Amino acid sequence: MQGMKTKAFWRRMGLALCGALLLSDAIALMTMGLFNFGIVLPGCIGASFLLLAWQWPRVAHWRAASHRRQQLWQAAWIAFALWLATVAIFFYNIHRSTEAAIPGSSPVKAIVILGSGTPNCVASPTLVARLDQGLKQAQRWPQAKVAVSGGQDFGLRCREADIMAEYLIDRGVAADRVVREGRSTSTEENLLFSRRLLEEQGIAATDPIVVVTSDFHVRRAVRIARKAGFGEVAGVGAGTPLYLRYNAWLREYFAAISGWVLMEY
């Protein structure tokens, strides 16, 4: 009996600790103006864990009332564990592969840098990482046009593409190299609209291009680029800041599923 109480105590404390960490992380990121499913879901899980830890005796009493409830309880935890396993596998694949091979047969004609949000009309740390990676690629391929792609965030007057362009120009990229795509609201639109603008600049969809995005986004972005009409595409990933890395990766987990269901690639 005492052993069961001890196990229950530690389970309750474990839930409370995990819940507090998850909820605190979500609240901290939200106060920074970041709000997406990869942040909200861990926050909801954290709040649920805290509630469960608080109401543990009542939940235990509810479970003990019938064998069916015990089975339901066990099935729920098994399903949660299996879901976590799929998330872990997805995270491992992101960590293992963050870029696709750069075309080697002919020079890259265009570099497309994808936006990631500009809270308060300022480049986010994730966007800065992408832009810095884009600068490296622009130096590597000095003849390539640089397309910056990002529309207007909800409730803001600024266009992400303009903020991205100014960042690059301030750091030495010639203004006439930069192509601004400021209408898109999704990765699919990023690449489709950028392709059309690049074609106006004399760059064919079959010409080699490099897509610059975050590490977690490379695979999906390359697939979407091919569906958008680009023929020879390579992807280069920028590192995601540690404080929001796993939230961003979790968001991408669901985005990858959504993209597959909606046949985005």
CSV table of C-alpha atoms in Angstrom, one decimal:
chain,number,residue,atom,x,y,z
A,1,MET,CA,0.0,0.0,0.0
A,2,GLN,CA,2.8,2.4,0.9
A,3,GLY,CA,4.6,1.5,-2.3
A,4,MET,CA,1.6,2.4,-4.3
A,5,LYS,CA,1.3,5.8,-2.6
A,6,THR,CA,4.9,6.5,-3.2
A,7,LYS,CA,4.5,5.7,-6.9
A,8,ALA,CA,1.5,7.9,-7.1
A,9,PHE,CA,3.3,10.7,-5.4
A,10,TRP,CA,6.2,10.6,-7.9
A,11,ARG,CA,3.9,10.3,-10.9
A,12,ARG,CA,2.0,13.3,-9.7
A,13,MET,CA,5.2,15.3,-9.1
A,14,GLY,CA,6.5,14.3,-12.5
A,15,LEU,CA,3.3,15.5,-14.2
A,16,ALA,CA,3.4,18.7,-12.3
A,17,LEU,CA,7.0,19.4,-13.2
A,18,CYS,CA,6.5,18.6,-16.9
A,19,GLY,CA,3.3,20.6,-17.0
A,20,ALA,CA,4.9,23.6,-15.4
A,21,LEU,CA,7.9,23.5,-17.9
A,22,LEU,CA,5.7,23.2,-20.9
A,23,LEU,CA,3.2,25.9,-19.9
A,24,SER,CA,6.0,28.3,-18.8
A,25,ASP,CA,7.7,27.8,-22.1
A,26,ALA,CA,4.5,28.5,-24.1
A,27,ILE,CA,3.7,31.6,-22.0
A,28,ALA,CA,7.3,33.0,-22.4
A,29,LEU,CA,7.2,32.6,-26.2
A,30,MET,CA,3.7,34.1,-26.4
A,31,THR,CA,4.9,37.2,-24.5
A,32,MET,CA,7.5,37.6,-27.2
A,33,GLY,CA,4.8,37.9,-29.8
A,34,LEU,CA,5.2,34.3,-31.1
A,35,PHE,CA,1.9,32.4,-31.5
A,36,ASN,CA,1.5,29.2,-33.5
A,37,PHE,CA,0.4,25.6,-33.0
A,38,GLY,CA,3.9,24.5,-32.0
A,39,ILE,CA,3.6,26.8,-29.0
A,40,VAL,CA,-0.1,26.5,-28.2
A,41,LEU,CA,-0.2,22.7,-28.2
A,42,PRO,CA,2.7,22.2,-25.6
A,43,GLY,CA,1.0,24.9,-23.5
A,44,CYS,CA,-2.3,23.0,-23.6
A,45,ILE,CA,-0.5,19.8,-22.7
A,46,GLY,CA,1.3,21.5,-19.9
A,47,ALA,CA,-1.9,22.9,-18.5
A,48,SER,CA,-3.6,19.5,-18.8
A,49,PHE,CA,-0.7,17.9,-16.9
A,50,LEU,CA,-0.9,20.5,-14.1
A,51,LEU,CA,-4.7,19.9,-13.8
A,52,LEU,CA,-4.2,16.2,-13.8
A,53,ALA,CA,-1.5,16.5,-11.0
A,54,TRP,CA,-3.8,18.7,-9.0
A,55,GLN,CA,-6.8,16.4,-9.4
A,56,TRP,CA,-4.9,13.1,-9.1
A,57,PRO,CA,-6.8,11.6,-6.2
A,58,ARG,CA,-10.1,12.3,-8.0
A,59,VAL,CA,-8.8,10.8,-11.2
A,60,ALA,CA,-7.6,7.8,-9.4
A,61,HIS,CA,-11.0,7.3,-7.8
A,62,TRP,CA,-12.7,7.7,-11.2
A,63,ARG,CA,-10.4,5.1,-12.7
A,64,ALA,CA,-10.9,2.6,-9.9
A,65,ALA,CA,-14.7,2.7,-10.4
A,66,SER,CA,-14.7,0.3,-13.4
A,67,HIS,CA,-12.4,-2.0,-15.4
A,68,ARG,CA,-13.5,-0.2,-18.6
A,69,ARG,CA,-12.2,3.1,-17.3
A,70,GLN,CA,-8.9,1.5,-16.4
A,71,GLN,CA,-8.6,0.3,-20.0
A,72,LEU,CA,-9.5,3.7,-21.4
A,73,TRP,CA,-6.9,5.3,-19.2
A,74,GLN,CA,-4.2,2.9,-20.3
A,75,ALA,CA,-5.2,3.2,-24.0
A,76,ALA,CA,-5.0,7.0,-23.7
A,77,TRP,CA,-1.5,6.9,-22.3
A,78,ILE,CA,-0.4,4.3,-24.9
A,79,ALA,CA,-1.7,6.5,-27.7
A,80,PHE,CA,0.1,9.5,-26.3
A,81,ALA,CA,3.3,7.6,-26.0
A,82,LEU,CA,3.0,6.4,-29.6
A,83,TRP,CA,2.4,9.9,-30.8
A,84,LEU,CA,5.5,11.1,-28.9
A,85,ALA,CA,7.5,8.4,-30.6
A,86,THR,CA,6.4,9.7,-34.1
A,87,VAL,CA,7.4,13.2,-33.0
A,88,ALA,CA,10.8,12.0,-31.8
A,89,ILE,CA,11.4,10.2,-35.1
A,90,PHE,CA,10.4,13.3,-37.0
A,91,PHE,CA,12.8,15.4,-34.9
A,92,TYR,CA,15.6,13.0,-35.5
A,93,ASN,CA,15.1,13.2,-39.3
A,94,ILE,CA,15.2,17.0,-39.1
A,95,HIS,CA,18.4,16.9,-37.1
A,96,ARG,CA,20.0,14.3,-39.5
A,97,SER,CA,19.2,16.1,-42.7
A,98,THR,CA,19.0,19.9,-43.0
A,99,GLU,CA,19.9,20.5,-46.7
A,100,ALA,CA,19.6,19.0,-50.1
A,101,ALA,CA,22.5,18.8,-52.6
A,102,ILE,CA,23.4,22.1,-54.3
A,103,PRO,CA,23.3,21.7,-58.1
A,104,GLY,CA,26.7,21.2,-59.5
A,105,SER,CA,26.2,20.9,-63.2
A,106,SER,CA,25.6,24.7,-63.8
A,107,PRO,CA,25.7,27.9,-61.7
A,108,VAL,CA,22.8,28.7,-59.5
A,109,LYS,CA,20.6,31.4,-61.2
A,110,ALA,CA,18.5,32.4,-58.2
A,111,ILE,CA,18.4,32.2,-54.4
A,112,VAL,CA,14.9,32.2,-52.9
A,113,ILE,CA,14.8,33.1,-49.2
A,114,LEU,CA,11.5,32.2,-47.5
A,115,GLY,CA,10.1,34.5,-44.8
A,116,SER,CA,9.1,33.3,-41.3
A,117,GLY,CA,7.4,36.3,-39.7
A,118,THR,CA,8.2,39.8,-38.6
A,119,PRO,CA,6.6,40.6,-35.2
A,120,ASN,CA,6.2,44.3,-34.8
A,121,CYS,CA,7.7,44.8,-38.2
A,122,VAL,CA,11.1,43.5,-37.0
A,123,ALA,CA,12.9,40.5,-38.4
A,124,SER,CA,12.4,37.6,-35.9
A,125,PRO,CA,15.5,35.6,-34.8
A,126,THR,CA,14.4,32.7,-37.1
A,127,LEU,CA,14.2,35.1,-40.0
A,128,VAL,CA,17.6,36.6,-39.2
A,129,ALA,CA,19.1,33.2,-39.3
A,130,ARG,CA,17.5,32.5,-42.8
A,131,LEU,CA,18.8,35.9,-44.0
A,132,ASP,CA,22.3,35.3,-42.8
A,133,GLN,CA,22.3,31.9,-44.5
A,134,GLY,CA,21.0,33.7,-47.6
A,135,LEU,CA,23.9,36.1,-47.4
A,136,LYS,CA,26.3,33.2,-47.5
A,137,GLN,CA,24.7,31.8,-50.5
A,138,ALA,CA,24.6,35.2,-52.2
A,139,GLN,CA,28.4,35.4,-51.7
A,140,ARG,CA,28.9,31.9,-53.0
A,141,TRP,CA,26.8,32.6,-56.1
A,142,PRO,CA,27.5,36.3,-56.9
A,143,GLN,CA,25.7,36.2,-60.3
A,144,ALA,CA,22.4,34.9,-58.8
A,145,LYS,CA,19.3,36.9,-58.2
A,146,VAL,CA,18.1,36.9,-54.6
A,147,ALA,CA,14.4,36.6,-54.2
A,148,VAL,CA,13.0,37.5,-50.7
A,149,SER,CA,9.5,36.2,-50.2
A,150,GLY,CA,7.1,37.2,-47.4
A,151,GLY,CA,3.8,39.0,-47.3
A,152,GLN,CA,2.1,41.3,-44.9
A,153,ASP,CA,1.5,39.9,-41.4
A,154,PHE,CA,-2.0,40.1,-39.9
A,155,GLY,CA,-2.5,43.5,-38.3
A,156,LEU,CA,0.7,45.0,-39.6
A,157,ARG,CA,1.3,47.5,-42.3
A,158,CYS,CA,4.8,46.4,-43.2
A,159,ARG,CA,5.7,43.7,-45.8
A,160,GLU,CA,8.1,41.0,-44.7
A,161,ALA,CA,9.8,41.1,-48.2
A,162,ASP,CA,10.7,44.7,-47.7
A,163,ILE,CA,12.2,44.1,-44.2
A,164,MET,CA,14.2,41.1,-45.7
A,165,ALA,CA,15.4,43.2,-48.7
A,166,GLU,CA,16.6,46.0,-46.5
A,167,TYR,CA,18.5,43.6,-44.2
A,168,LEU,CA,20.3,42.1,-47.2
A,169,ILE,CA,21.0,45.5,-48.9
A,170,ASP,CA,22.4,46.9,-45.6
A,171,ARG,CA,24.9,44.0,-45.6
A,172,GLY,CA,26.2,44.5,-49.0
A,173,VAL,CA,23.9,42.8,-51.4
A,174,ALA,CA,23.3,45.0,-54.5
A,175,ALA,CA,19.8,46.4,-54.6
A,176,ASP,CA,19.4,45.4,-58.3
A,177,ARG,CA,20.0,41.7,-57.3
A,178,VAL,CA,17.1,41.6,-54.9
A,179,VAL,CA,13.7,40.6,-56.1
A,180,ARG,CA,10.8,41.3,-53.6
A,181,GLU,CA,7.8,39.0,-53.4
A,182,GLY,CA,5.5,40.6,-50.9
A,183,ARG,CA,2.0,39.0,-51.5
A,184,SER,CA,2.5,35.4,-50.2
A,185,THR,CA,0.8,34.0,-47.1
A,186,SER,CA,2.1,30.4,-47.3
A,187,THR,CA,5.2,28.4,-48.5
A,188,GLU,CA,3.3,27.4,-51.6
A,189,GLU,CA,2.6,31.0,-52.5
A,190,ASN,CA,6.1,32.0,-51.5
A,191,LEU,CA,7.5,29.7,-54.2
A,192,LEU,CA,4.8,30.1,-56.8
A,193,PHE,CA,4.9,33.9,-56.8
A,194,SER,CA,8.7,34.0,-56.6
A,195,ARG,CA,8.9,31.7,-59.7
A,196,ARG,CA,6.7,34.2,-61.6
A,197,LEU,CA,8.8,37.2,-60.6
A,198,LEU,CA,12.0,35.4,-61.4
A,199,GLU,CA,10.7,34.5,-64.9
A,200,GLU,CA,10.1,38.2,-65.4
A,201,GLN,CA,13.8,38.7,-64.7
A,202,GLY,CA,14.7,36.1,-67.4
A,203,ILE,CA,15.3,33.2,-65.0
A,204,ALA,CA,13.5,30.1,-66.3
A,205,ALA,CA,11.8,27.6,-63.9
A,206,THR,CA,14.2,25.0,-65.2
A,207,ASP,CA,17.3,26.9,-64.1
A,208,PRO,CA,19.1,25.8,-60.9
A,209,ILE,CA,17.9,27.6,-57.8
A,210,VAL,CA,18.6,27.4,-54.1
A,211,VAL,CA,15.8,27.7,-51.5
A,212,VAL,CA,16.9,29.1,-48.1
A,213,THR,CA,14.7,28.3,-45.2
A,214,SER,CA,15.0,26.9,-41.6
A,215,ASP,CA,16.6,23.5,-40.9
A,216,PHE,CA,13.2,22.0,-40.1
A,217,HIS,CA,11.6,23.3,-43.3
A,218,VAL,CA,14.1,22.2,-46.0
A,219,ARG,CA,12.5,19.0,-47.1
A,220,ARG,CA,9.0,20.3,-47.4
A,221,ALA,CA,10.1,23.5,-49.0
A,222,VAL,CA,12.0,21.7,-51.7
A,223,ARG,CA,9.1,19.4,-52.5
A,224,ILE,CA,6.7,22.4,-52.7
A,225,ALA,CA,9.2,24.2,-54.9
A,226,ARG,CA,9.1,21.4,-57.4
A,227,LYS,CA,5.4,21.3,-57.4
A,228,ALA,CA,5.4,25.1,-57.9
A,229,GLY,CA,7.3,24.5,-61.2
A,230,PHE,CA,11.0,24.7,-60.3
A,231,GLY,CA,13.0,22.0,-62.0
A,232,GLU,CA,16.4,22.0,-60.4
A,233,VAL,CA,16.0,22.8,-56.7
A,234,ALA,CA,18.4,22.6,-53.7
A,235,GLY,CA,17.5,23.5,-50.2
A,236,VAL,CA,19.7,25.0,-47.5
A,237,GLY,CA,18.7,25.2,-43.9
A,238,ALA,CA,19.5,27.8,-41.3
A,239,GLY,CA,19.7,26.8,-37.7
A,240,THR,CA,16.7,27.6,-35.5
A,241,PRO,CA,17.4,29.5,-32.2
A,242,LEU,CA,17.4,27.0,-29.4
A,243,TYR,CA,14.8,28.7,-27.3
A,244,LEU,CA,12.1,28.0,-29.9
A,245,ARG,CA,13.7,25.2,-31.9
A,246,TYR,CA,11.5,22.3,-30.7
A,247,ASN,CA,8.3,24.4,-30.8
A,248,ALA,CA,9.2,25.2,-34.4
A,249,TRP,CA,9.9,21.6,-35.2
A,250,LEU,CA,6.6,20.5,-33.6
A,251,ARG,CA,4.8,23.0,-35.7
A,252,GLU,CA,6.5,21.6,-38.8
A,253,TYR,CA,5.5,18.1,-37.8
A,254,PHE,CA,1.8,19.1,-38.1
A,255,ALA,CA,2.5,21.2,-41.2
A,256,ALA,CA,4.1,18.2,-42.9
A,257,ILE,CA,1.1,16.1,-42.2
A,258,SER,CA,-1.2,18.9,-43.4
A,259,GLY,CA,0.8,19.4,-46.6
A,260,TRP,CA,0.6,15.7,-47.3
A,261,VAL,CA,-3.2,15.5,-46.7
A,262,LEU,CA,-3.8,18.7,-48.8
A,263,MET,CA,-1.4,17.4,-51.5
A,264,GLU,CA,0.8,20.5,-51.4
A,265,TYR,CA,3.7,18.4,-52.6
